[in-house]
C-alpha atoms as one frame of an Amber mdcrd trajectory, in Angstrom:
protein
 167.053  82.066  85.534 165.822  85.200  86.750 162.342  86.756  86.498 160.196
  89.083  88.526 156.581  88.585  89.761 155.168  91.953  90.913 157.858  93.389
  93.343 159.482  89.900  93.993 162.532  88.859  92.145 162.974  85.116  91.503
 166.273  83.431  90.923 166.462  79.744  90.133 169.673  77.549  89.974 170.364
  74.006  88.941 171.622  72.833  92.409 170.953  73.580  95.936 174.764  74.307
  96.473 174.757  76.926  93.796 171.658  78.401  95.103 173.129  78.868  98.573
 176.344  80.265  97.096 174.522  82.723  94.956 172.194  83.936  97.710 175.293
  84.336 100.123 176.970  86.517  97.465 174.004  88.709  97.214 173.650  89.056
 100.921 177.237  89.841 101.350 177.048  92.655  98.900 174.104  93.968 100.579
 176.054  94.105 103.886 178.870  95.621 102.241 176.775  98.540 100.758 174.725
  99.127 104.081 177.876  99.165 106.130 179.354 101.894 103.751 176.199 104.049
 104.941 175.862 102.954 108.666 178.140 102.204 111.453 176.245  98.931 112.152
 173.247  96.992 110.696 170.838  94.661 112.171 170.072  91.066 110.692 167.359
  88.435 111.420 168.114  84.808 110.436 165.873  81.712 109.899 166.910  78.392
 111.437 166.211  75.417 109.241 168.085  72.893 107.232 166.945  74.631 104.058
 169.365  77.455 105.111 172.391  75.179 105.478 174.186  75.858 102.034 173.558
  79.632 102.288 174.868  79.818 105.729 177.914  77.823 105.067 178.677  80.167
 102.066 177.907  83.243 103.955 180.438  82.198 106.736 182.996  81.419 104.040
 182.948  85.124 102.923 185.931  86.493 104.894 185.292  90.206 103.701 182.117
  90.500 105.968 182.623  92.822 108.875 180.650  90.602 111.321 181.592  92.853
 114.280 179.258  95.430 112.828 176.234  93.291 112.779 173.619  92.615 115.375
 172.125  89.381 114.899 168.623  88.058 115.913 166.680  85.012 115.129 162.880
  84.905 113.966 161.197  82.215 115.688 161.341  79.540 118.571 159.420  76.631
 119.809 157.965  76.803 123.405 158.636  74.157 125.781 161.662  72.328 124.551
 164.568  71.916 126.884 167.125  74.607 126.771 169.698  72.466 125.330 167.475
  70.645 122.872 169.191  70.443 119.370 165.804  71.171 117.683 165.770  74.463
 119.312 166.087  77.192 116.532 168.419  79.413 118.709 170.567  76.280 119.353
 170.680  75.670 115.450 171.734  79.170 114.773 174.361  79.071 117.354 175.879
  75.917 115.952 175.613  76.946 112.144 176.253  80.672 112.512 176.266  82.583
 115.723 179.102  80.747 117.413 181.445  80.678 114.095 181.500  84.514 113.367
 182.258  87.457 115.716 178.904  89.257 115.515 178.672  92.506 117.565 175.745
  91.019 119.392 173.505  87.992 119.129 169.920  88.103 120.610 167.885  84.908
 121.199 164.170  84.356 121.731 163.866  82.666 125.031 161.646  79.559 124.390
 161.766  78.754 128.111 160.428  82.007 129.408 158.085  81.639 132.218 155.716
  84.499 130.919 155.124  84.441 127.212 153.730  87.867 126.908 156.739  89.275
 128.820 159.107  87.733 126.346 157.124  88.845 123.275 157.297  92.546 124.882
 161.195  91.978 125.694 161.766  90.935 122.154 159.611  93.402 120.504 161.421
  96.287 122.251 164.717  95.054 120.829 163.340  94.986 117.511 162.312  98.580
 117.839 165.591  99.554 119.117 167.470  97.915 116.463 165.200  98.165 113.256
 166.068  95.449 110.995 168.081  95.910 107.834 168.218  92.399 106.250 165.947
  89.408 106.809 167.241  85.912 105.718 164.267  83.513 105.668 162.732  80.418
 104.212 159.257  79.298 103.119 157.577  76.441 104.847 155.728  73.457 103.226
 152.422  75.209 104.161 153.609  78.555 102.696 154.500  80.004 106.169 157.253
  82.556 106.852 158.824  82.288 110.222 155.931  80.357 112.203 153.139  82.528
 110.579 151.174  79.515 109.509 148.166  80.014 107.412 145.540  80.091 110.309
 147.487  82.569 112.304 149.262  84.719 109.608 148.034  88.528 109.448 149.660
  90.871 106.982 148.555  93.683 109.107 149.476  92.291 112.392 149.524  94.972
 115.128 152.297  93.451 117.119 155.948  92.494 116.244 156.198  89.152 118.213
 153.480  86.658 119.289 152.758  83.321 120.411 151.086  80.954 117.842 149.712
  77.401 117.664 151.488  75.474 114.846 149.449  73.595 112.204 150.155  69.852
 111.800 151.556  70.520 108.239 154.020  72.770 109.798 154.824  70.260 112.646
 155.163  67.378 110.028 157.672  69.578 108.154 159.979  69.328 111.177 159.756
  65.376 111.029 160.273  65.622 107.126 163.396  67.709 107.809 164.657  65.016
 110.287 164.513  67.385 113.263 162.156  65.110 115.175 161.348  61.379 115.063
 157.530  61.783 114.883 154.802  64.283 115.157 154.145  63.636 118.905 157.574
  65.099 119.623 157.115  68.452 117.994 155.869  71.224 120.180 152.399  72.672
 119.394 153.217  76.307 120.069 156.171  78.809 119.329 157.135  82.381 119.364
 157.234  83.994 116.140 158.143  87.346 114.603 154.966  88.591 112.750 154.838
  89.189 109.068 155.150  93.083 109.522 158.023  92.535 111.627 159.709  90.701
 108.741 158.565  92.855 105.929 159.750  95.938 107.684 163.190  95.085 106.426
 164.356  97.102 103.461 166.006  93.820 102.229 164.673  90.310 102.156 166.583
  87.243 101.013 164.375  83.949 100.945 166.276  80.728 100.331 163.951  77.817
  99.410 165.350  74.392  98.155 163.966  71.042  97.725 160.881  69.178  96.127
 158.942  69.394  99.448 158.748  73.184  98.801 157.707  73.059  95.233 153.975
  73.638  95.851 154.550  76.361  98.482 156.891  77.997  95.879 154.159  77.684
  93.101 151.456  79.105  95.414 153.820  81.854  96.485 154.677  82.973  92.834
 151.206  81.992  91.106 148.454  82.002  93.654 146.516  84.903  95.219 148.362
  87.280  97.728 146.526  85.928 100.740 147.241  84.795 104.312 146.387  81.310
 103.094 149.906  81.439 101.493 151.581  83.756 103.896 154.790  83.940 101.673
 152.790  85.435  98.881 153.207  88.749 100.587 156.762  88.840  99.226 155.168
  89.700  95.861 154.352  93.123  97.376 157.822  93.590  98.998 160.280  95.702
  97.040 163.513  94.470  97.922 162.614  90.869  98.267 164.482  88.086  96.453
 163.533  84.347  96.215 166.184  81.718  95.494 165.279  78.405  94.262 167.033
  75.194  93.252 165.735  73.005  90.404 163.697  70.912  92.884 161.737  73.759
  94.565 161.217  75.382  91.166 159.934  72.149  89.468 156.169  73.114  89.355
 157.009  76.564  87.814 156.268  76.675  83.979 159.485  78.380  83.001 159.741
  79.405  79.382 163.247  78.170  79.276 164.745  75.255  80.980 167.877  77.324
  81.707 168.793  78.475  85.024 170.745  81.562  86.117
């Protein structure tokens, strides 16, 4: 099933696997189109188990010219050990960055000694390499990147900042199996801000699972407000939201038929 809510296109599929395959197909088509116009493009990727099926399908597409793509990641915990498997940069390295030949790969340094300097460094790179495509998810609290409701700002004046994570966001990491319990989850992180993400002409948001159903409902049917940061996607021309039957389960779809 496919429909629009304001500027946002929503596509729902029966299974998580099909959702990932369809999203990857659309992203690959966008890459091909952009590389007909530009020598290289810049992409930002989310790091989360919700992205697994999408990333696997994207890697399987042998037509993508990875050597013309500069890759970035969108958020990172502060204070984890450099080799911690929960680190978002490490996740992306394992799932994507080490598996295809990107032109370049740029990581946020979660072990940086001076947080403000790291924010400035990464912000300068984002200005030097303006983003073309963002591949993201939505958190259980409606966040995009680590812009939780209490720190989200649709008009944020900066591109990268340090944020405190709310407990719902931190518990999501436990639900996802990344940490054993809440006490292990870092309390702070670096994140790209909402304007940094929405500056991209193309945004592909992949959101499976029942645990995201309420956030999806709020994104589509609630007010456009920082209380549900993902709701800003409804004002973004070029944004597409991909759902599976579980994440779409609270939507009152007119027809129980999926795209």
